[in-house]
Coordinates of C-alpha atoms and ligand atoms in Angstrom, one line a residue:
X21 CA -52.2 12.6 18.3
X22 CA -49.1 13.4 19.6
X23 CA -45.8 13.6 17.6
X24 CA -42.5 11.7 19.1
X25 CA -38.9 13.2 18.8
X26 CA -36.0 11.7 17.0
X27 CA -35.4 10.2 20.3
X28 CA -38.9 8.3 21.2
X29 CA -39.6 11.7 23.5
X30 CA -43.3 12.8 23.5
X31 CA -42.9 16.1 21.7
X32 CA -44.5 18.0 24.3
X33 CA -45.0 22.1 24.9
X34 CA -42.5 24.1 27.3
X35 CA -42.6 27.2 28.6
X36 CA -39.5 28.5 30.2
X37 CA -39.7 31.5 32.7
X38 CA -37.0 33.9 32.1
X39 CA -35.0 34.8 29.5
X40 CA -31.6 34.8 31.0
X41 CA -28.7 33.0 30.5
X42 CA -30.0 29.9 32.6
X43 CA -33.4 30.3 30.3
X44 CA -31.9 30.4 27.0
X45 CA -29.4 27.4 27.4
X46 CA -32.8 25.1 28.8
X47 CA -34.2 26.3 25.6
X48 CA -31.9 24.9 23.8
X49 CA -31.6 22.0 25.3
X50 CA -34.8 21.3 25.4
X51 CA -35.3 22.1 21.6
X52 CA -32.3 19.7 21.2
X53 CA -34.3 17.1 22.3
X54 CA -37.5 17.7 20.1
X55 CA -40.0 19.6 22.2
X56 CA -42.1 22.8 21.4
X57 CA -40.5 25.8 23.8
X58 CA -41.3 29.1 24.4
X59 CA -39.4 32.0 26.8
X60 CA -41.4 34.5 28.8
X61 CA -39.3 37.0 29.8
X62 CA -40.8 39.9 32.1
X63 CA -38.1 43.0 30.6
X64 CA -38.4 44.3 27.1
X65 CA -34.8 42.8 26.0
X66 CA -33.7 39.2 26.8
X67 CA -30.9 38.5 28.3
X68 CA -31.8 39.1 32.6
X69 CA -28.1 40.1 34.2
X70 CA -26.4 40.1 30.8
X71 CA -28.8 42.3 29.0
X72 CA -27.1 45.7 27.2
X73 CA -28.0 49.7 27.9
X74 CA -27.1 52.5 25.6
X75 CA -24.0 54.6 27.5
X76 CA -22.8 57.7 25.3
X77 CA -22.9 56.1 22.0
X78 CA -21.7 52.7 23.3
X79 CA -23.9 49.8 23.7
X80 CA -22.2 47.6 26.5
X81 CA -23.3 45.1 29.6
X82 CA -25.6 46.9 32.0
X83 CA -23.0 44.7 34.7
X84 CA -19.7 44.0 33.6
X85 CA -19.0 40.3 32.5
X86 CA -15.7 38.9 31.5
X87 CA -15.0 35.1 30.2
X88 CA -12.0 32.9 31.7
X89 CA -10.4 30.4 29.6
X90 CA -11.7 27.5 32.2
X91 CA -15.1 28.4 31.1
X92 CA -16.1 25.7 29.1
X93 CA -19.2 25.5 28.5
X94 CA -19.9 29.0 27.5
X95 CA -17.5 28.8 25.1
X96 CA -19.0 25.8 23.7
X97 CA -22.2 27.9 23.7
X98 CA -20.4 30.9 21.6
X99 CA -19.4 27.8 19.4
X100 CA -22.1 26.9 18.5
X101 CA -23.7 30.3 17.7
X102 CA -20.1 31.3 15.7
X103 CA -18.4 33.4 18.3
X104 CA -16.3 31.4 20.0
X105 CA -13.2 32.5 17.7
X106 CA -13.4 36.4 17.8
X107 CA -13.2 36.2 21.7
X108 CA -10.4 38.8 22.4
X109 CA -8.1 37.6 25.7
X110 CA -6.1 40.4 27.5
X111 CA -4.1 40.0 30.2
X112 CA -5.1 41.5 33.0
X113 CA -3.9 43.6 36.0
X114 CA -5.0 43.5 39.9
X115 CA -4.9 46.9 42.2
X116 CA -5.3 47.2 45.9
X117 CA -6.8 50.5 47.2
X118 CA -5.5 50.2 51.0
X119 CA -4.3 53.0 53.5
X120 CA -5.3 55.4 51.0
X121 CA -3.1 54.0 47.9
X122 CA -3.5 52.5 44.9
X123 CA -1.1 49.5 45.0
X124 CA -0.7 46.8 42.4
X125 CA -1.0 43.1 43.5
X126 CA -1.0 41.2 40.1
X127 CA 2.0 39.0 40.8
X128 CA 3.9 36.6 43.8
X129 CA 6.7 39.6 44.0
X130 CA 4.2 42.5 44.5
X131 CA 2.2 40.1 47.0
X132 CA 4.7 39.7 49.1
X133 CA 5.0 43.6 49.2
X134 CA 1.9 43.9 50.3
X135 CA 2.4 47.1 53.0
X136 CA -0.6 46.9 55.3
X137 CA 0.8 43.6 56.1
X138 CA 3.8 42.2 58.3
X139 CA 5.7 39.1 56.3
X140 CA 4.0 36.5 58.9
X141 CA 0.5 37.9 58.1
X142 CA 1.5 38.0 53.9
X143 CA 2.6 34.3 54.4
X144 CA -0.4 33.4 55.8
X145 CA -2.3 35.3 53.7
X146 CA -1.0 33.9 50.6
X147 CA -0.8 30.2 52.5
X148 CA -5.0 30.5 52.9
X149 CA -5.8 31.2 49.5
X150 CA -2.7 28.8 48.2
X151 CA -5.1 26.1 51.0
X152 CA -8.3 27.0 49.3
X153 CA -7.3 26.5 45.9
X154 CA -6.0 22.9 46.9
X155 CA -9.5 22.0 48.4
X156 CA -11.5 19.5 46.4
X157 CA -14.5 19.1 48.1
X158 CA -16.8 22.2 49.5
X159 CA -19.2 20.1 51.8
X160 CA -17.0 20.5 54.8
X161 CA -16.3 24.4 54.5
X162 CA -20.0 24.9 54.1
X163 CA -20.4 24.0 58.3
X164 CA -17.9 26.5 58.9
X165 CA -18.6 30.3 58.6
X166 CA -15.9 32.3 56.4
X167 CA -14.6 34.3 59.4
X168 CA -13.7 31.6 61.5
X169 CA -12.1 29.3 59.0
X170 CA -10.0 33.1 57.7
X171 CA -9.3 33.7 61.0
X172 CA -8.0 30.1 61.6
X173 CA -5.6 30.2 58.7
X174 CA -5.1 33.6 57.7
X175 CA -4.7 34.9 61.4
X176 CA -6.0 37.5 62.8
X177 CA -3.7 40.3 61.9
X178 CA -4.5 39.8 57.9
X179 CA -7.9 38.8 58.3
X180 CA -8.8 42.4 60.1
X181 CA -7.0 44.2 57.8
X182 CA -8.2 42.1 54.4
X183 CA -10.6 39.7 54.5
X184 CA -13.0 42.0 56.8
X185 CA -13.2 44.3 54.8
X186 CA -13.5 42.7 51.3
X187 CA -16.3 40.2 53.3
X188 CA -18.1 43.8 54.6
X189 CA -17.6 45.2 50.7
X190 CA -19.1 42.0 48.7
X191 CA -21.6 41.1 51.6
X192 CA -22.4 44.0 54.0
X193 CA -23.4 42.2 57.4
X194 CA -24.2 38.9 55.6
X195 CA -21.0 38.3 55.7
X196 CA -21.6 36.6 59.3
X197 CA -24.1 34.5 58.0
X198 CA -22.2 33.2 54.9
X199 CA -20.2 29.8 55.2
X200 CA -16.5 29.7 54.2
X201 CA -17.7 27.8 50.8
X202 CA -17.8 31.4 49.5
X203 CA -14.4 32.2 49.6
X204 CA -13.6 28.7 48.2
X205 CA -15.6 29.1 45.3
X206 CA -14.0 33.1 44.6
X207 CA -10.2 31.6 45.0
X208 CA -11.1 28.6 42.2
X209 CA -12.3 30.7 40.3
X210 CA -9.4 32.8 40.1
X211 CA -7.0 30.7 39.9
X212 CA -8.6 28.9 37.5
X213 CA -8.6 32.3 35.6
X214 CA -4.3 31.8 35.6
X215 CA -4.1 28.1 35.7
X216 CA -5.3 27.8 32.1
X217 CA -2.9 30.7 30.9
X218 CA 0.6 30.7 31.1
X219 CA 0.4 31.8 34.9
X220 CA -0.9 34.8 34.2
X221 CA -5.0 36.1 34.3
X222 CA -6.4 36.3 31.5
X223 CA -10.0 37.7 30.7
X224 CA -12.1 37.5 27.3
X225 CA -14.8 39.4 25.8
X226 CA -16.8 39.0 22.3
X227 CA -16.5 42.1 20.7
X228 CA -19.5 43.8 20.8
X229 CA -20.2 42.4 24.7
X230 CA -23.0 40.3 25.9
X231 CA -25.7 42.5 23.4
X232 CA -23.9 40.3 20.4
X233 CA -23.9 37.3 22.2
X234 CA -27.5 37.3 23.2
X235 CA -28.9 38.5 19.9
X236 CA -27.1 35.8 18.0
X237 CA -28.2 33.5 20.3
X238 CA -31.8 34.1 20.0
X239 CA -31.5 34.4 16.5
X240 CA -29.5 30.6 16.4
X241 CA -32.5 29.1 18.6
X242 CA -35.6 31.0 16.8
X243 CA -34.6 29.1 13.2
X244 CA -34.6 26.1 15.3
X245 CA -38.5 27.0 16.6
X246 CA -38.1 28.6 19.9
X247 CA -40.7 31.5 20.7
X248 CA -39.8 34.6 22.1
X249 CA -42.2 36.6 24.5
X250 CA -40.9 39.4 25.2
X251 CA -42.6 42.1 28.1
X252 CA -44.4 39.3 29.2
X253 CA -44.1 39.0 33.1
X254 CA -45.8 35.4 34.1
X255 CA -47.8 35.9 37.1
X256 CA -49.2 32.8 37.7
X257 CA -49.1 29.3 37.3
X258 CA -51.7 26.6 38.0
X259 CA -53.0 22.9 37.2
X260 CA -55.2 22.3 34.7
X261 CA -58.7 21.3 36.8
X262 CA -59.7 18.0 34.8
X263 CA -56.3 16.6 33.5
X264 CA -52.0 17.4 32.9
X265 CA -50.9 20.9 32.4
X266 CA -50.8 24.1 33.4
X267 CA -52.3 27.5 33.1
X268 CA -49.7 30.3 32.9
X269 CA -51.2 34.0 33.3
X270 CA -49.7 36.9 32.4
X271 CA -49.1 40.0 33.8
X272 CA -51.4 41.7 30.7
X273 CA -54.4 39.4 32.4
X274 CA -54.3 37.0 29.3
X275 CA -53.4 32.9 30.1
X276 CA -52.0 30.5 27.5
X277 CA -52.0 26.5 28.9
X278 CA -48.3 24.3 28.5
X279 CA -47.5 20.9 28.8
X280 CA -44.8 22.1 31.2
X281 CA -43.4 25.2 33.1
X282 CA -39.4 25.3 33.8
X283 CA -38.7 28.9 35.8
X284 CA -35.2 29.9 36.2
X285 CA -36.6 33.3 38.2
X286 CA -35.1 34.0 41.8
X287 CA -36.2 31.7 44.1
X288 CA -39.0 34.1 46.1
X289 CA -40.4 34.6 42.9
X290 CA -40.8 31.3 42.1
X291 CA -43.0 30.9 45.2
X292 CA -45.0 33.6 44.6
X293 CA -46.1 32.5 41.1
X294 CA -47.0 29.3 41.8
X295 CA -49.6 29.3 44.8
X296 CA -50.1 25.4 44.8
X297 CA -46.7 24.4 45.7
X298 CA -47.1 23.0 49.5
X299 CA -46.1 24.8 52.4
X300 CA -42.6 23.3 52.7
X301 CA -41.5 23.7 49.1
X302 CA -42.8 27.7 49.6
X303 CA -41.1 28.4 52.7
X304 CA -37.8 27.0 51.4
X305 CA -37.9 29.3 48.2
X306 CA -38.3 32.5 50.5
X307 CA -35.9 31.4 52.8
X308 CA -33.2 31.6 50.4
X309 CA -31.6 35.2 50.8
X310 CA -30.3 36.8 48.1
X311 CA -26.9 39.4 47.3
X312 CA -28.3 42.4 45.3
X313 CA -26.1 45.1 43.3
X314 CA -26.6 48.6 42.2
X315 CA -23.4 49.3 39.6
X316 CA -23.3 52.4 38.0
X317 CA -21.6 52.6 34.2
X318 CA -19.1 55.7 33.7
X319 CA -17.8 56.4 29.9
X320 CA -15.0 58.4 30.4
X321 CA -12.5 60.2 28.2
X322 CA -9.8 59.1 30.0
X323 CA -8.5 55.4 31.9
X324 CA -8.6 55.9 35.8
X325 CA -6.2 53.0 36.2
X326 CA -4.3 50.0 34.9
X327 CA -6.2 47.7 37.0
X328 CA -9.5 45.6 35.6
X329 CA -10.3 45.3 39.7
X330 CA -9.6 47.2 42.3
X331 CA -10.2 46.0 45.6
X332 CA -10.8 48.3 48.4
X333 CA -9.8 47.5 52.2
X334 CA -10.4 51.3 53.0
X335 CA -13.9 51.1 54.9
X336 CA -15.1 54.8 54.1
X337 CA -15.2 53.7 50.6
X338 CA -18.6 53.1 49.9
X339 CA -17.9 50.4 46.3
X340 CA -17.1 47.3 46.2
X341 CA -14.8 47.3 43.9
X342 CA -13.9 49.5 41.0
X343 CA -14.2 47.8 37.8
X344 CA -12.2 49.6 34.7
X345 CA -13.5 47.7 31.5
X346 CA -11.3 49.5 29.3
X347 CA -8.5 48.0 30.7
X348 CA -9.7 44.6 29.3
X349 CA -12.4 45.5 26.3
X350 CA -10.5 47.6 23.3
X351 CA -11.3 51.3 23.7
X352 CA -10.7 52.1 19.8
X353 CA -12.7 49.5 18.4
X354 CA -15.9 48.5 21.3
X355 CA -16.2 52.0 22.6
X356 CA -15.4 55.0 20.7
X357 CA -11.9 55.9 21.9
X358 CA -13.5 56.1 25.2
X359 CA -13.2 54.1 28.5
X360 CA -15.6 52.2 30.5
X361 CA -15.5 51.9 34.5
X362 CA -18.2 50.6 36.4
X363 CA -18.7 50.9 40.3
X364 CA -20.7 48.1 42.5
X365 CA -21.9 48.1 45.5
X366 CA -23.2 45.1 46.7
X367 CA -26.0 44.5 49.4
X368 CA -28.2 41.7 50.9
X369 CA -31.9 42.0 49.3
X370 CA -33.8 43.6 52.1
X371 CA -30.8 46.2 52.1
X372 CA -32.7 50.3 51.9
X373 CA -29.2 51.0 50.0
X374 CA -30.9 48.6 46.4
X375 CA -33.4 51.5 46.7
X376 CA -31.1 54.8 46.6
X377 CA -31.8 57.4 44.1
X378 CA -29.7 57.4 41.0
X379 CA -28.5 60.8 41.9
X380 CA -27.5 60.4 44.9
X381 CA -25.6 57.1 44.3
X382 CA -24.1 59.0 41.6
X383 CA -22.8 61.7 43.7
X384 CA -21.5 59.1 46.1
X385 CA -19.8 57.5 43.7
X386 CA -18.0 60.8 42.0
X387 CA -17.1 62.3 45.4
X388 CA -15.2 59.1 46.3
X389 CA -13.3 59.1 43.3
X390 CA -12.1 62.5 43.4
X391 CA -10.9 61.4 46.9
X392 CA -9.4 57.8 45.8
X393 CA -7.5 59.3 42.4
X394 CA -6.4 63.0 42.9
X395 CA -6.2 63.2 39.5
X396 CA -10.2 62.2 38.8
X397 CA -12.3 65.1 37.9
X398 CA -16.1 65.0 36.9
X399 CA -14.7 66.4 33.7
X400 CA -13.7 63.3 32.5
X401 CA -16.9 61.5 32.6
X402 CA -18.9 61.2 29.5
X403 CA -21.9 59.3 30.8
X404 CA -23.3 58.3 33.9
X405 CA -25.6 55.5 34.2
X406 CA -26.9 53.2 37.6
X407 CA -28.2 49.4 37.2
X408 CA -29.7 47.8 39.9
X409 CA -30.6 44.3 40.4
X410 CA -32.8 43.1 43.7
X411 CA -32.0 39.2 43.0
X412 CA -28.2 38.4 41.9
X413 CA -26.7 35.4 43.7
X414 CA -27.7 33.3 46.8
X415 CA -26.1 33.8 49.8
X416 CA -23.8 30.5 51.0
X417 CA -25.1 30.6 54.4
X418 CA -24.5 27.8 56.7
X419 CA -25.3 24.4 55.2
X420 CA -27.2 25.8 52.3
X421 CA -27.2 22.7 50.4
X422 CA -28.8 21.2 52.6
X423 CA -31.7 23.8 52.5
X424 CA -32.7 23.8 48.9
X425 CA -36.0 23.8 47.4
X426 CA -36.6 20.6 45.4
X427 CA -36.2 21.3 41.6
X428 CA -38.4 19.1 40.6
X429 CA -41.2 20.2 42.6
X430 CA -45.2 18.5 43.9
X431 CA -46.9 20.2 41.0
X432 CA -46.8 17.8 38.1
X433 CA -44.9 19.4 35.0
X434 CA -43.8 22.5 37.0
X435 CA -40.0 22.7 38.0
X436 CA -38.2 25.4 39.4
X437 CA -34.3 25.7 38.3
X438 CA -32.5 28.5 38.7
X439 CA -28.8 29.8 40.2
X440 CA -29.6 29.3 43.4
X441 CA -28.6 25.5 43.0
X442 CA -24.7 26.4 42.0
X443 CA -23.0 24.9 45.0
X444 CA -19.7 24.2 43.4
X445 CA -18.5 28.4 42.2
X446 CA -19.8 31.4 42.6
X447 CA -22.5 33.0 40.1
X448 CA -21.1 33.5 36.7
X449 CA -22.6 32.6 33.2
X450 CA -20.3 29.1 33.1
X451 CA -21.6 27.9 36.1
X452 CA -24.9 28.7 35.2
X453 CA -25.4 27.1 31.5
X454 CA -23.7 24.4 33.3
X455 CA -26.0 23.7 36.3
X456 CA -29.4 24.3 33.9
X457 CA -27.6 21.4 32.1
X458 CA -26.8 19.0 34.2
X459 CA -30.0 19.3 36.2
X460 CA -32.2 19.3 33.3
X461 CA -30.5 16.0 32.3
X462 CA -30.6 14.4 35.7
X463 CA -34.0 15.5 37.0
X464 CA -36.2 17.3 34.9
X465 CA -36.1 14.9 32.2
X466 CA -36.5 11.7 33.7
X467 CA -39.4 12.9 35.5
X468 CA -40.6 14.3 32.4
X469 CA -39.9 11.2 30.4
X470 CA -41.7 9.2 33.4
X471 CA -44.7 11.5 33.8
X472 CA -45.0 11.1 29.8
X473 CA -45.8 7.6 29.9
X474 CA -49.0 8.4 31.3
X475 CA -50.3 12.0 30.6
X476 CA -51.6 13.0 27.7
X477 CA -50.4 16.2 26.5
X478 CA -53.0 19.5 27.0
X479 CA -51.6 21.1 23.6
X480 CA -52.2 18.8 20.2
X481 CA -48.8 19.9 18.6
X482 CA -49.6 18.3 15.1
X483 CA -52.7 20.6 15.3
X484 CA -50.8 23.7 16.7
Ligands
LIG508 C1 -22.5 43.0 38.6 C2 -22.4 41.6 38.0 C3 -21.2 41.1 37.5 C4 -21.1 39.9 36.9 N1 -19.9 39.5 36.3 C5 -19.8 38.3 35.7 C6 -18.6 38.0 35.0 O1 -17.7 38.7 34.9 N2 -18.6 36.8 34.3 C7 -19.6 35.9 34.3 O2 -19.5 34.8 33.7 N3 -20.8 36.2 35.0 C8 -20.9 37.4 35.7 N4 -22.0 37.7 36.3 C9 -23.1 36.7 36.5 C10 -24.0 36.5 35.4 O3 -24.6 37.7 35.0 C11 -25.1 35.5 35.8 O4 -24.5 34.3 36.1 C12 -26.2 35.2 34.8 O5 -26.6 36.3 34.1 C13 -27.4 34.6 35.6 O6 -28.4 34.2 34.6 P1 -29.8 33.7 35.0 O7 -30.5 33.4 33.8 O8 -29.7 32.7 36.0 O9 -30.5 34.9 35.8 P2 -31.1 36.3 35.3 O10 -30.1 36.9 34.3 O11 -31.4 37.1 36.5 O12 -32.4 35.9 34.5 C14 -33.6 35.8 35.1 C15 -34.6 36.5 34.1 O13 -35.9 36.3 34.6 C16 -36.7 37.4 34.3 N5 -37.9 37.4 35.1 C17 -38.0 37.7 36.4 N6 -39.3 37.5 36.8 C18 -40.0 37.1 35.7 C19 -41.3 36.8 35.5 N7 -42.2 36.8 36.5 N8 -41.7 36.4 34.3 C20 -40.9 36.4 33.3 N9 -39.5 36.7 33.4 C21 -39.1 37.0 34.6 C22 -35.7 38.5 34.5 O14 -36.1 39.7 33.9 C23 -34.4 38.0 34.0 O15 -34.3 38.3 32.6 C24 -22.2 39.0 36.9 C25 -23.4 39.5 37.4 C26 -23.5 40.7 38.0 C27 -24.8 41.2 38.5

């Protein structure tokens, strides 16, 4: 006997793969609409890219998050769980590191200072990202690579001396690869950051960071019957021989049988856990290439700068960017009196730099500082930690949306949904709840609703 839902649903058993923020908001949906889910997530602590580390005596984000107003359906999320009212919004500041200075560029005025660039080259500078932000529709950009639309309306002049190196920072020698949808999705999403102030950025945090969020979040969906694995890598799934359902084995050897799978993990993992997806669906996982990071966390005794980003047009610098929490997350009350700076670098996947020693990527990082600031000295850091992550955000190559693996995929009751199906932002946590959302409501659920007619479930919940 089966038991039905509220709804008429079959309640049926779930197991999501991954206990990010894409995992945790399936989970809920899912237990919104009456079925039995558990999470399997591979690290000790849930959360993926959110999760917390100990730094000094501060527990913060391993990788530096910040909410925008526009972000809706997060904040519906911290709702929900009660947090939604204590997020803290700050105003925040933009710097420039170019020609070996630290220059502001928060407002119109100070853009159209900009010195490592004539008043033609600012114009059309500020007219390309004034162009992107208009833009409605990414489909067309996604034919064009991102240097030859910037060089078409930003010129040459600023795109050498701008958008070269910001494309070389964020995406190394991807960049020629990657389709000018990217920069459309960074520009709405910053102005998006000022168009739901008063003009100005603003940036929120729940006090206490992402650690808070998560653990409340957990806590809100386990009274409502989710399970929790923790340290529980899958490492396979397969059909049940004689009937629905699948076999899920773990990396500790042991196997436990769901009604159905749902993994949010990167895309080449997805492929490699499930060996009876065909040939096509396989190949189009691994295809999809992925940007990696490796961000170190620095607590510091004193700020480094007014700036919550820096970007850096200098090419010897070997960051990104250089990302001063503090300036955003309350130093008295989230972190001791002390300040919080992190430094990314990101790189393609297969890049040998994911794989540098902690050391060394430490020393890189605090020999470029004491050149960038003159006034930096290794004195000032408290703690020093490095993150890493292999599988962060899909690269927007050339037609990519035309590329992607099908969600809902030939195994019966196994669907694979993760970030790499944003098409309309970059990666963020918004973007993500949002896409697990609307793709569990427009595909995984009809075909589960339509497989359910005729399957019988593999796990007798009224018995379980
Ligand atoms: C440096 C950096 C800065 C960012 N800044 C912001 C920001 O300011 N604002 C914002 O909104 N977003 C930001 N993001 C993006 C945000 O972190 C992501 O959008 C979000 O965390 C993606 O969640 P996810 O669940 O899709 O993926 P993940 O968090 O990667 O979750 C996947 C999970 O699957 C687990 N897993 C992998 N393999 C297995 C397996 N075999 N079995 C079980 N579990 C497995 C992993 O351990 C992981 O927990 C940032 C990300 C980074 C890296």
């Amino acid at each position: 006997m089966t038991e039905s839902n509220a709804n008429g649903a079959p309640r049926r058993t779930w197991l999501v793969v991954g206990g990010g923020v894409m995992g945790l908001k399936i989970a809920r949906d899912l237990i919104g609409r009456g079925q039995d889910v558990t999470i399997a997530e591979s690290a000790p602590v849930m959360g993926g890219l959110t999760s917390a580390w100990q730094l000094g005596d501060v527990v913060w984000d391993r990788f530096y998050h910040v909410t925008l107003l526009s972000d809706s359906k997060l904040r519906d999320v911290l709702s929900e769980i009660g947090l939604e009212n204590e997020i803290d919004w700050v105003e925040t500041k933009t710097g420039f590191y170019a020609g070996g200075k630290l220059l502001s560029m928060s407002n119109t005025a100070e853009f159209l200072r900009f010195p490592p660039l004539s008043m033609i080259e600012r114009l059309r500078l500020g007219g390309t990202i004034f162009y992107a932000s208009k833009i409605k529709s990414w489909r067309r950009l996604e034919k064009l690579s991102v240097e030859k639309w910037l060089r078409r309306w930003s010129g040459n002049g600023a795109f050498e001396k701008v958008w070269l190196p910001l494309l070389k920072a964020k995406l190394g020698d991807a960049y020629k690869q990657t389709s000018a949808a990217f920069i459309w999705a960074h520009t709405a999403r910053m102005y998006k950051a000022r168009r739901s102030g008063a003009k100005k950025e603003m940036f929120g945090y729940v006090p206490g960071g992402y650690a808070r969020i998560l653990d409340r979040w957990v806590e809100v969906l386990t009274q409502k019957g989710l399970k929790v694995m923790t340290s529980s890598p899958v490492t396979s799934v397969v059909r049940v021989d004689d009937g629905p359902g699948l076999d899920v084995t773990f990396a500790g050897g042991e196997s436990q049988r769901f009604d159905n799978v749902v993994s949010t993990i990167a895309s080449p993992l997805i492929a490699r856990s499930c060996d009876e997806l065909t040939d096509t669906e396989k190949s189009k996982l691994e295809a999809i290439r992925y940007l990696g990071v490796v961000c170190a966390s620095m607590l510091l005794k004193e700020p480094i700068s007014p700036y919550y980003v820096t970007n850096i047009t200098d090419t010897w610098v070997p960051l990104t960017a250089v990302i001063e929490m503090s300036t955003i997350v309350n130093p008295d009350t989230q972190l001791g009196g002390n300040h919080l700076v992190y430094l990314p670098k990101y790189l393609p996947d297969d890049h040998e730099g994911l794989n540098e020693t902690d050391d060394d990527y430490k020393e890189k990082c605090l020999s470029t500082l004491e050149k960038m600031y003159d006034y930096f000295s290794r004195d000032n850091v408290l703690d020093f930690k490095v993150a890493r992550a292999k599988y962060v955000a899909a690269l927007a190559t050339i037609d990519y949306s035309t590329q992607l693996p099908p969600i809902v995929t030939s195994v019966p009751g196994f669907y694979a949904l993760n970030s790499a199906h944003i098409l309309e932002g970059n990666l963020n946590v918004n973007e993500t709840i949002t896409l697990g959302e609307t793709k569990l409501t427009d595909e995984v659920w009809p075909d589960f609703l339509a497989r359910a007619k005729t399957d019988q479930p593999v796990t007798d919940l009224q018995q379980a």
